[in-house]
Coordinates of C-alpha atoms in Angstrom, one line a residue:
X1 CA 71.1 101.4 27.5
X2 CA 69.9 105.0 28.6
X3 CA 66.9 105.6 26.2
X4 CA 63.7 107.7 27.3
X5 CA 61.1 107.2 24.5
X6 CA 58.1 109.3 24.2
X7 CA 54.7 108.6 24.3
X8 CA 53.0 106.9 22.3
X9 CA 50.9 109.6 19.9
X10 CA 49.2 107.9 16.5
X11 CA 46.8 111.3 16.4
X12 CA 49.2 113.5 16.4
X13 CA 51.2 111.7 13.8
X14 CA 48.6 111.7 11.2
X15 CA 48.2 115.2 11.3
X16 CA 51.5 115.9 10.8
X17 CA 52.6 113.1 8.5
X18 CA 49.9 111.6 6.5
X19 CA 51.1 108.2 4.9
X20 CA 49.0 108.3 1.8
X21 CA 49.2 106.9 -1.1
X22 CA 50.3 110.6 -3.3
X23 CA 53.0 111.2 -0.5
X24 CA 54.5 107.6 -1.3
X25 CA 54.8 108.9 -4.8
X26 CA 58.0 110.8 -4.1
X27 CA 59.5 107.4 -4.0
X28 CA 61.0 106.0 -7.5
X29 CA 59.2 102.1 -8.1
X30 CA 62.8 100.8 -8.8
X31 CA 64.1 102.0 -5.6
X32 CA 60.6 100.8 -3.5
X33 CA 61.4 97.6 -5.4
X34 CA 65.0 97.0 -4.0
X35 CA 63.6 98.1 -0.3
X36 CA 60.9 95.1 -0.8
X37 CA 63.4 92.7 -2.3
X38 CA 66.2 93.4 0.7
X39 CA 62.6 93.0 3.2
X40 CA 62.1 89.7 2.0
X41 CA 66.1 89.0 2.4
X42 CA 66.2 89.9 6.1
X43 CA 63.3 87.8 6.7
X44 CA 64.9 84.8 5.5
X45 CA 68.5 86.2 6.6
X46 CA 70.7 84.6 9.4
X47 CA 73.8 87.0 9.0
X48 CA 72.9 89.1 12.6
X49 CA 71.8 86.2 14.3
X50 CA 74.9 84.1 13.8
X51 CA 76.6 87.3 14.4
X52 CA 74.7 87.7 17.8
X53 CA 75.2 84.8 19.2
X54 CA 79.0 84.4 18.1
X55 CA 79.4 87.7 20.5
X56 CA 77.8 86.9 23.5
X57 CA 79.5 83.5 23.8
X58 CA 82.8 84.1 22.3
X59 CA 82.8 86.9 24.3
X60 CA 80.5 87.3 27.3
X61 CA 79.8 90.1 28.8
X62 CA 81.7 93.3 27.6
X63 CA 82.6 95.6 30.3
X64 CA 83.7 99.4 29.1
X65 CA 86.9 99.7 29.4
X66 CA 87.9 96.2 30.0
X67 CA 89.6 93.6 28.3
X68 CA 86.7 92.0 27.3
X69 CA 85.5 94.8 25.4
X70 CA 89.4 95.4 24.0
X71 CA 88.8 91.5 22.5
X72 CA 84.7 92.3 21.1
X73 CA 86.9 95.1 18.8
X74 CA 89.3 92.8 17.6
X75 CA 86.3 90.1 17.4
X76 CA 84.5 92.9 15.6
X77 CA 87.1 93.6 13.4
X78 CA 87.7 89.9 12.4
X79 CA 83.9 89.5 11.7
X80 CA 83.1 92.2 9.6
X81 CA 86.6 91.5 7.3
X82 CA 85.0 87.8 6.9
X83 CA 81.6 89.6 5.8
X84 CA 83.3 91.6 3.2
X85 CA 83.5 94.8 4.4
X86 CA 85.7 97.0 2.8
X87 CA 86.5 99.3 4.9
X88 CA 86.3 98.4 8.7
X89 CA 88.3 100.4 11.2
X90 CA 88.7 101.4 15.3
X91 CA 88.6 104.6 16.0
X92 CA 90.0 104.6 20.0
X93 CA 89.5 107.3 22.8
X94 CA 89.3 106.6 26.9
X95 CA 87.1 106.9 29.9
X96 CA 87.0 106.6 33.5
X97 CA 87.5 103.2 34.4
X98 CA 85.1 101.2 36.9
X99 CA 84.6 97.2 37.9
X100 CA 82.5 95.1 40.6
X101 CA 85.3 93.1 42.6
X102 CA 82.3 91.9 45.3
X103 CA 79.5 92.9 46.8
X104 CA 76.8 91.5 49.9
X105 CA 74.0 93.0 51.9
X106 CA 72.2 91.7 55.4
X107 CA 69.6 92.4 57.8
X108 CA 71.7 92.5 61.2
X109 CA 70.1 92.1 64.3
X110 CA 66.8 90.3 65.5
X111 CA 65.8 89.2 61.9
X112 CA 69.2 88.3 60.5
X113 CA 69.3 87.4 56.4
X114 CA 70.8 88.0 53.3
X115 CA 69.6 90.7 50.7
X116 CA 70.2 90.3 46.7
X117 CA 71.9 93.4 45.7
X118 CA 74.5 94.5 42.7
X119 CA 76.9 97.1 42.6
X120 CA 76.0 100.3 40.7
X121 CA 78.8 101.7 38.1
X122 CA 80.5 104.2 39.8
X123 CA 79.6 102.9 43.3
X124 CA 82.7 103.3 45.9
X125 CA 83.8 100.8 48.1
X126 CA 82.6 100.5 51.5
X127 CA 85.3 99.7 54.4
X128 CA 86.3 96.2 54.5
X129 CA 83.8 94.1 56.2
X130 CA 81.3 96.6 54.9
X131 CA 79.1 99.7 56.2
X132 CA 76.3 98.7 58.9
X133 CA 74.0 101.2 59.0
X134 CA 69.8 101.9 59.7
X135 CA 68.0 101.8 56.6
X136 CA 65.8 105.4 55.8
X137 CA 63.0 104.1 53.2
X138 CA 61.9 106.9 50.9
X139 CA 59.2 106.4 47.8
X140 CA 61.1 108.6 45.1
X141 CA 64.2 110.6 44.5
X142 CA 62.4 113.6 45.2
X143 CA 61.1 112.7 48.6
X144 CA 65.3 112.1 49.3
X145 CA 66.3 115.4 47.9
X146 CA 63.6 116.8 50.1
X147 CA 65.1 115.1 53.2
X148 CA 66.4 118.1 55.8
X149 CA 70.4 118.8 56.1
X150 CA 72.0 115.8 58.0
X151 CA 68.9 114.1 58.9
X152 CA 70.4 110.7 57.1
X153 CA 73.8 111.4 59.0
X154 CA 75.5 107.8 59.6
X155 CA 72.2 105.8 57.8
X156 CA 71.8 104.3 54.9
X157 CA 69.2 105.9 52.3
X158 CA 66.6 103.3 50.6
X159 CA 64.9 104.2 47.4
X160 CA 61.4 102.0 46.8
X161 CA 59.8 103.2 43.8
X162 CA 58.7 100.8 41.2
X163 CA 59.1 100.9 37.3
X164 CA 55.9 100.8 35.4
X165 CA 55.6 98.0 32.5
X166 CA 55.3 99.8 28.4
X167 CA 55.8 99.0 25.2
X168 CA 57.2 101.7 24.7
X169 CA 59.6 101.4 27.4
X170 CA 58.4 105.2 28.6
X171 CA 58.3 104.2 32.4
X172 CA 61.9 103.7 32.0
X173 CA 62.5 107.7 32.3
X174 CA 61.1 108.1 35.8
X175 CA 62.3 105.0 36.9
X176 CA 65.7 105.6 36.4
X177 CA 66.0 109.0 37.9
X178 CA 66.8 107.2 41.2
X179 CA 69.6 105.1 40.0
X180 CA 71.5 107.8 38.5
X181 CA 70.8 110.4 41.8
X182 CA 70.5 108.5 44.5
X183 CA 74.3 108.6 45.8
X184 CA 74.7 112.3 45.6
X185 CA 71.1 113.0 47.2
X186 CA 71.8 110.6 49.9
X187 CA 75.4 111.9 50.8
X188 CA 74.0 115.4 50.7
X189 CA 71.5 114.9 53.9
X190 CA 75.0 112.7 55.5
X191 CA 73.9 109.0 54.5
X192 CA 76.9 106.5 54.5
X193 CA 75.5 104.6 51.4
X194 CA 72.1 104.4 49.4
X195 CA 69.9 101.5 47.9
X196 CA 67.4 101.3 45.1
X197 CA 64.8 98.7 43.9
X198 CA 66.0 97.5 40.9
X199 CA 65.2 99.7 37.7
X200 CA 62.9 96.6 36.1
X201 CA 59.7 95.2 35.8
X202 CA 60.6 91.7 37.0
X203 CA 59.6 90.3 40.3
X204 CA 62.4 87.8 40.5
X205 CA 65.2 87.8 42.8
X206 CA 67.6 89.4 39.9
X207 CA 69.3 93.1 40.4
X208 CA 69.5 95.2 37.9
X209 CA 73.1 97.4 37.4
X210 CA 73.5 100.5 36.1
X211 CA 75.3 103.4 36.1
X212 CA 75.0 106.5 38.7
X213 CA 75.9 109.7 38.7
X214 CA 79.6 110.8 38.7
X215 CA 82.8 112.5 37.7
X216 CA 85.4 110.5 37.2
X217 CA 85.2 106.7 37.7
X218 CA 83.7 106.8 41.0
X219 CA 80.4 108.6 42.8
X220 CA 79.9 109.9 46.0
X221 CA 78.8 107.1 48.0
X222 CA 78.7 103.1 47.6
X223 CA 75.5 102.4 45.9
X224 CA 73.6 99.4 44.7
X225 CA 70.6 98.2 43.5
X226 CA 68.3 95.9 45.3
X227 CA 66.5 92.9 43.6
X228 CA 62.6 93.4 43.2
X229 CA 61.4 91.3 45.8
X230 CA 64.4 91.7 48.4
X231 CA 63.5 95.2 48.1
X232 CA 59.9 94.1 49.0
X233 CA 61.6 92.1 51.8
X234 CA 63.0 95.1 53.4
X235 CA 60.4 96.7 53.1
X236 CA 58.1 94.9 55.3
X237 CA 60.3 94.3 57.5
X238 CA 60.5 98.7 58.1
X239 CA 56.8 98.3 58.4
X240 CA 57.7 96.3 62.2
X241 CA 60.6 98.5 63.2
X242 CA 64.0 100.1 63.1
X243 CA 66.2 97.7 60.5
X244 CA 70.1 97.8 60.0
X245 CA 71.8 96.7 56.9
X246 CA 75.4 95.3 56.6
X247 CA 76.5 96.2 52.7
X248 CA 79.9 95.6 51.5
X249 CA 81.2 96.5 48.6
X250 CA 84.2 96.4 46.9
X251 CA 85.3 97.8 43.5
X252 CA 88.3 98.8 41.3
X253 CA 88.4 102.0 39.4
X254 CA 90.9 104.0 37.0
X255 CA 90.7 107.7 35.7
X256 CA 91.4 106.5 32.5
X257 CA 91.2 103.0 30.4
X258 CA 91.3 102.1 26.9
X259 CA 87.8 102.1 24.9
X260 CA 87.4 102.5 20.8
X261 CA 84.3 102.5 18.4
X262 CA 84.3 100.0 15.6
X263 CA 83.4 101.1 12.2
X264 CA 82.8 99.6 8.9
X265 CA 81.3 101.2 5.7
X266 CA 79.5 100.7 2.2
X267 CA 81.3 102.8 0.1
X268 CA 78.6 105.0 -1.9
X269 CA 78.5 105.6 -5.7
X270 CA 78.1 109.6 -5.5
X271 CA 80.9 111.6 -4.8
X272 CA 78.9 114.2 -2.6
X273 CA 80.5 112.1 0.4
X274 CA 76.9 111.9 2.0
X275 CA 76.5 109.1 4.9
X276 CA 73.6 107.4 6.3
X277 CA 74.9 106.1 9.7
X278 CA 73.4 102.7 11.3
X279 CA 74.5 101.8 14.9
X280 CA 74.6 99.7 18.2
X281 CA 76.6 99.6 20.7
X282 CA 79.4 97.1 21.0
X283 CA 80.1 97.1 25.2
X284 CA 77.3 95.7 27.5
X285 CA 77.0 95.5 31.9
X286 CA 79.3 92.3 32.9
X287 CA 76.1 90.6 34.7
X288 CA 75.0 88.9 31.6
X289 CA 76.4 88.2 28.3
X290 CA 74.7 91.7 26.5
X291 CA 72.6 90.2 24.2
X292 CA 69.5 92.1 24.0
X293 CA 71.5 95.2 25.4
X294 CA 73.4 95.3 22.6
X295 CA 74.5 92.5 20.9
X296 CA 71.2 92.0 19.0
X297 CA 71.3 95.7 18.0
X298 CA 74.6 95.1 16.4
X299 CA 73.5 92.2 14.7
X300 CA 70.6 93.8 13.3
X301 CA 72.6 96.7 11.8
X302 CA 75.5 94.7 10.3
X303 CA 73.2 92.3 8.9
X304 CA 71.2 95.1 7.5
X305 CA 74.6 96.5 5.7
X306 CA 75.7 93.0 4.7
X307 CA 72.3 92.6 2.8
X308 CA 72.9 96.1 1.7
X309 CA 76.6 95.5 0.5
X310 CA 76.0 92.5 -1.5
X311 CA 73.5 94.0 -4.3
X312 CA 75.2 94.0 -7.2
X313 CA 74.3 97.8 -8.1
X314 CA 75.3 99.9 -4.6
X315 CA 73.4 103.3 -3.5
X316 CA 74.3 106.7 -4.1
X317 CA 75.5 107.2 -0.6
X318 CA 77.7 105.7 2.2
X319 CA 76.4 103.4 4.6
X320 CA 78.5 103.6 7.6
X321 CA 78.1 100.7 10.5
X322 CA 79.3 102.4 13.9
X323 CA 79.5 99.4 16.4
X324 CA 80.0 102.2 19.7
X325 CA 82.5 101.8 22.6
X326 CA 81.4 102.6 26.5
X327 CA 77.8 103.4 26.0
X328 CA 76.8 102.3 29.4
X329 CA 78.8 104.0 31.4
X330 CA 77.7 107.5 30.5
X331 CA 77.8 107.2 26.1
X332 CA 81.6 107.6 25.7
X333 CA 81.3 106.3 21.7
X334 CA 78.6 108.9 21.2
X335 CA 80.4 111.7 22.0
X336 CA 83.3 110.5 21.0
X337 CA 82.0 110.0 17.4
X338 CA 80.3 113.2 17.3
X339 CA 83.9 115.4 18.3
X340 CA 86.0 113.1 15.7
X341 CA 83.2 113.6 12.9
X342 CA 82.0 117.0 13.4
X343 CA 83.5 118.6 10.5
X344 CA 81.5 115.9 8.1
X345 CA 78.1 115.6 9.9
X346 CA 76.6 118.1 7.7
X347 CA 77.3 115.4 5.5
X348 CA 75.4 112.5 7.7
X349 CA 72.0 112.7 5.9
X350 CA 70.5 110.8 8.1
X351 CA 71.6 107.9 11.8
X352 CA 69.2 105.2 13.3
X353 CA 70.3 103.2 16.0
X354 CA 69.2 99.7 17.3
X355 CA 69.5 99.6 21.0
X356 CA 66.5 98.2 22.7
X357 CA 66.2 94.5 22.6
X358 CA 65.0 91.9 19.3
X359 CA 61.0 92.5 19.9
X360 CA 59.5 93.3 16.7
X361 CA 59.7 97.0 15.6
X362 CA 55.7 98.0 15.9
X363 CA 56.2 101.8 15.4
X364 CA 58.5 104.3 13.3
X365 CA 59.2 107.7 14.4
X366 CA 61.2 110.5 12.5
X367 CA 63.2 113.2 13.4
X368 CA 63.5 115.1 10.1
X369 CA 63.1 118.7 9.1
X370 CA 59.0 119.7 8.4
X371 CA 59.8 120.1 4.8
X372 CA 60.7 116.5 5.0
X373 CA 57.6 114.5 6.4
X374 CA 56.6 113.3 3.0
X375 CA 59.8 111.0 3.0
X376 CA 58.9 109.9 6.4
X377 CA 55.5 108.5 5.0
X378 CA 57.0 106.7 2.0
X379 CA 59.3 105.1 4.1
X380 CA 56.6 104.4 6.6
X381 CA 54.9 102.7 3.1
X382 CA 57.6 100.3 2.3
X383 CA 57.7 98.8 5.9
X384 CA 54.3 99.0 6.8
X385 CA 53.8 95.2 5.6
X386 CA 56.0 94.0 8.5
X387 CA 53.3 95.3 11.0
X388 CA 55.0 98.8 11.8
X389 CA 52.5 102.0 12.4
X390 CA 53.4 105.2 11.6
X391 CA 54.7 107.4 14.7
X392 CA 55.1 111.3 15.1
X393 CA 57.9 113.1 14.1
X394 CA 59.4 113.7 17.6
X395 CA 62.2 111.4 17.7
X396 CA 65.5 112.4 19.0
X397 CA 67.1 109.1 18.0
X398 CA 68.9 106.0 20.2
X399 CA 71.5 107.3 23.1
X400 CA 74.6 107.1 21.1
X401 CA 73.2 108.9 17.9
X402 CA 71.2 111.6 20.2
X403 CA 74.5 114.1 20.1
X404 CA 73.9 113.9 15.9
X405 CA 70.4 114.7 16.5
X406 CA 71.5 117.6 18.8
X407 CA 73.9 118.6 16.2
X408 CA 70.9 119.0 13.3
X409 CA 71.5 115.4 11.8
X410 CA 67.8 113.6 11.0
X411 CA 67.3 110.6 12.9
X412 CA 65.0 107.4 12.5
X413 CA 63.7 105.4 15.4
X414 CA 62.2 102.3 14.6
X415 CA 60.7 101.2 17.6
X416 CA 60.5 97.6 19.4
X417 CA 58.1 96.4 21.4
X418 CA 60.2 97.1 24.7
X419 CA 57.3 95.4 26.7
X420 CA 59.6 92.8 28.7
X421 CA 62.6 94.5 27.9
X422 CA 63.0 96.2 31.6
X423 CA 62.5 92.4 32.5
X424 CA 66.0 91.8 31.2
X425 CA 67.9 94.7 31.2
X426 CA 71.1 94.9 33.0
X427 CA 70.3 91.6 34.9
X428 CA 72.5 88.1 34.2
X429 CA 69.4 86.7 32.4
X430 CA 70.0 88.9 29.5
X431 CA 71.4 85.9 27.4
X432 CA 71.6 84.7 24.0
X433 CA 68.0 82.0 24.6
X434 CA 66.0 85.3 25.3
X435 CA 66.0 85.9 21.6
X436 CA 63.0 85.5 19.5
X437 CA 64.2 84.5 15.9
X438 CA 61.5 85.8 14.0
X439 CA 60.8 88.9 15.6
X440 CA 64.9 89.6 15.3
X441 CA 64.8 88.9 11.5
X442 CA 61.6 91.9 11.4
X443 CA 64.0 94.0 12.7
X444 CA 66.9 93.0 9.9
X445 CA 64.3 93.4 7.5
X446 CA 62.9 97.1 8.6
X447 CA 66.6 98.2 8.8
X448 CA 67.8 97.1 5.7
X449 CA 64.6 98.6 3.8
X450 CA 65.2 102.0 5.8
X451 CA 68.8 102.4 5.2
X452 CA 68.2 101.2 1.4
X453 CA 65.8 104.2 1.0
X454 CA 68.1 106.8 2.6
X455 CA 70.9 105.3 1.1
X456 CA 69.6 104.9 -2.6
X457 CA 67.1 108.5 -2.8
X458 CA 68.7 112.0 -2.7
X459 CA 66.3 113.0 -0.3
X460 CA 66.9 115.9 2.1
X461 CA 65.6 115.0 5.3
X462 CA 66.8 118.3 6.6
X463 CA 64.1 119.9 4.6
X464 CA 62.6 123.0 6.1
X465 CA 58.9 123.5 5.5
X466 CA 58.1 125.3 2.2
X467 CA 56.1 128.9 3.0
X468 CA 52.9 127.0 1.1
X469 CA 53.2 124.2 3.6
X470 CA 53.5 126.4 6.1
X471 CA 50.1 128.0 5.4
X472 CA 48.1 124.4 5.4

């Protein structure tokens, strides 16, 4: 996942979107009745759990591009048929192509040990046998881009800056700054290779992956990332002298590979054509098995639909499911989505994506026009009995929806409590067990409310701010 959330900002939120009692009135009681109903569904509902954990062990981890993620579509395919999708489809495109084959790192020398690292996506290979090289320690990306002209010519470059802990997951912006530019700051000053600690909040000896900067399948140098306290390790071990580092790694790559979003739909009533779009993405790092990042999100949203689907009266518009391809690598399904779709997204009314773990959703956040903010506090009305405050109306929505957002479609973000997320992300410990039951099903429930409401209403959450609102 690649998500930067903003701040946390209650005060400014009621300011701009009071949830009171005469804004919920825009909302019809048989329609708020339906939402509650399909609430108390997803509480009870096992559809996105069993759907969950039929993906992450059927499955396993789902690298872009690779077979494994080739078999997740069919999978996909097979499951949502069996949940009585109607229409359920793969739209395919490519990408670069990039995979691990092996990958070590040791202290050489007078304090001789191994280091816990993992290859970054996009890292090169090193010679066979590996690099060995003095290790350069630097506290930030910045201080490396700073560096003068060949000063790190034949070293290796060391990034040690820490992530901080959020709910929010806001430290996660910073943080990753050095994964994604570490190889091409480093190569610019002459490095042979660069390491990072670990873009997590853990402290056990688990590496995080990720993906760096690059054009084409491959970045400039080999890169990895260092788990927490081996990255502690090495650090100390500066503090008493000169160190040298031994990192091999090894890799495959292809400029181009087979990739596909998978898409299923509740056909609408209306015939204006209008979509609300619900997604997750279907790929995941190969470390793990994906299952807070993403398999849960997709869970959530096709369990959400399923509720959805099986009312006996469905709403006005199209519910679309969009289970994306290659997020990880650099959000290949977004943009391919957004190039495919972009004569009809004046007709997507409105996208949310899941994408940041099972914790409960605590928070919801709009991205609508300002003429629109009363429907952002009804909504926030109808889901405010499964513990979710109301948030501001800055949201820019999850990675693979953000190129809708950017293209004028409103977006929701309901927001998880991302406060051990980072300690799982991208690491092999993001499994199936980490999973809390109850706090999945909140999320089932908030979604299928939400995309009941924006499914059902003819609201226009493009709404520009009336000249009278203006002057309030």
């Amino acid at each position: 996942m690649l998500r930067t959330l903003t701040p946390f900002a209650l005060a400014a939120f009621v300011t701009v979107m009071p949830a009171t009692a005469d804004k919920a009135d825009v909302l019809d009681p048989d329609i708020r009745a339906q939402a509650e109903a399909l609430m108390k569904a997803g509480l009870k509902d096992d559809v996105g759990l069993e759907f969950t954990e039929s993906l992450t062990t059927e499955i396993g981890p789902r690298l872009a591009g690779s077979d494994a993620e080739w078999r997740a579509r069919q999978w996909a395919m097979i499951k949502l048929k069996d949940l009585n999708f109607q229409q359920a489809y793969i739209e395919d495109f490519s990408l670069p192509y990039w995979e691990r084959v092996s990958e070590s790192a040791s202290v050489v020398g007078p304090n001789p040990q191994n280091l816990l690292i993992t290859a970054l996506g996009g890292s090169k290979s090193t010679p066979r046998g590996g690099v060995e090289a003095e290790i350069v320690r630097f506290t930030s990306l910045a201080d490396l881009k700073a560096a003068p002209a060949d000063s790190l010519t034949g070293k290796i470059a060391f990034i040690d800056e820490r992530m901080v802990r959020s709910q929010d997951g806001s430290g996660y912006g910073a943080a990753v700054a050095k994964r994604g530019g570490c190889a091409e700051a480093a190569a610019a000053v002459g490095a042979v290779a660069c390491l990072i600690r670990s873009v997590g909040t853990q402290q056990h000896r688990m590496p995080h992956t990720g993906g760096m900067m690059r054009k084409g399948a491959l970045g400039a140098l080999p890169a990895a990332a260092l788990s927490p306290p081996d990255a502690d390790q090495l650090a100390r071990l500066l503090e008493r002298g000169s160190v040298t580092v031994n990192l091999d790694i090894q890799v495959k790559s292809a400029e181009s590979a087979a990739s596909g979003n998978v898409i299923a739909e509740v056909a609408g009533t209306g015939s204006e054509g209008e979509i609300v779009l619900i997604g997750c993405h279907l790929d995941s790092w190969d470390l793990g098995t994906g299952a807070i990042d993403d398999a849960a999100g997709c869970g959530i949203v096709v369990a959400a639909a399923n509720l959805i689907q099986k009312l006996p009266q469905k709403p006005r518009r199209t519910i679309r499911v969009v289970l994306y391809g290659s997020e990880e690598v650099g959000l290949f399904g977004g943009r391919a989505y957004a190039t495919a779709h972009a004569d009809e997204l004046d007709k997507h009314v409105l996208a949310a994506e899941s994408d940041f773990g099972a914790g409960r959703i605590w928070r919801l956040t709009s991205g609508f026009g300002d003429g629109a903010l009363d429907y952002a506090a009804a909504m926030q009305s109808v889901v405010a009995p499964l513990g979710i405050i109301p948030g501001d109306n800055s949201a820019r929505g999850g990675p693979d929806i953000m190129a809708l957002h950017a293209s004028g479609v409103p977006v929701l973000e309901p927001d998880q409590d991302g406060t051990d997320y980072f300690d799982l992300h991208h690491t092999p410990d993001d499994t199936f067990d980490k999973i809390e039951p109850d706090a999945f099903r909140q999320n089932v429930a908030a979604y299928a409310a939400l995309t009941y409401l924006a499914a059902a209403t003819d609201w226009d959450f493009r709404k520009a701010a009336s000249p009278e609102t203006d002057d309030q």
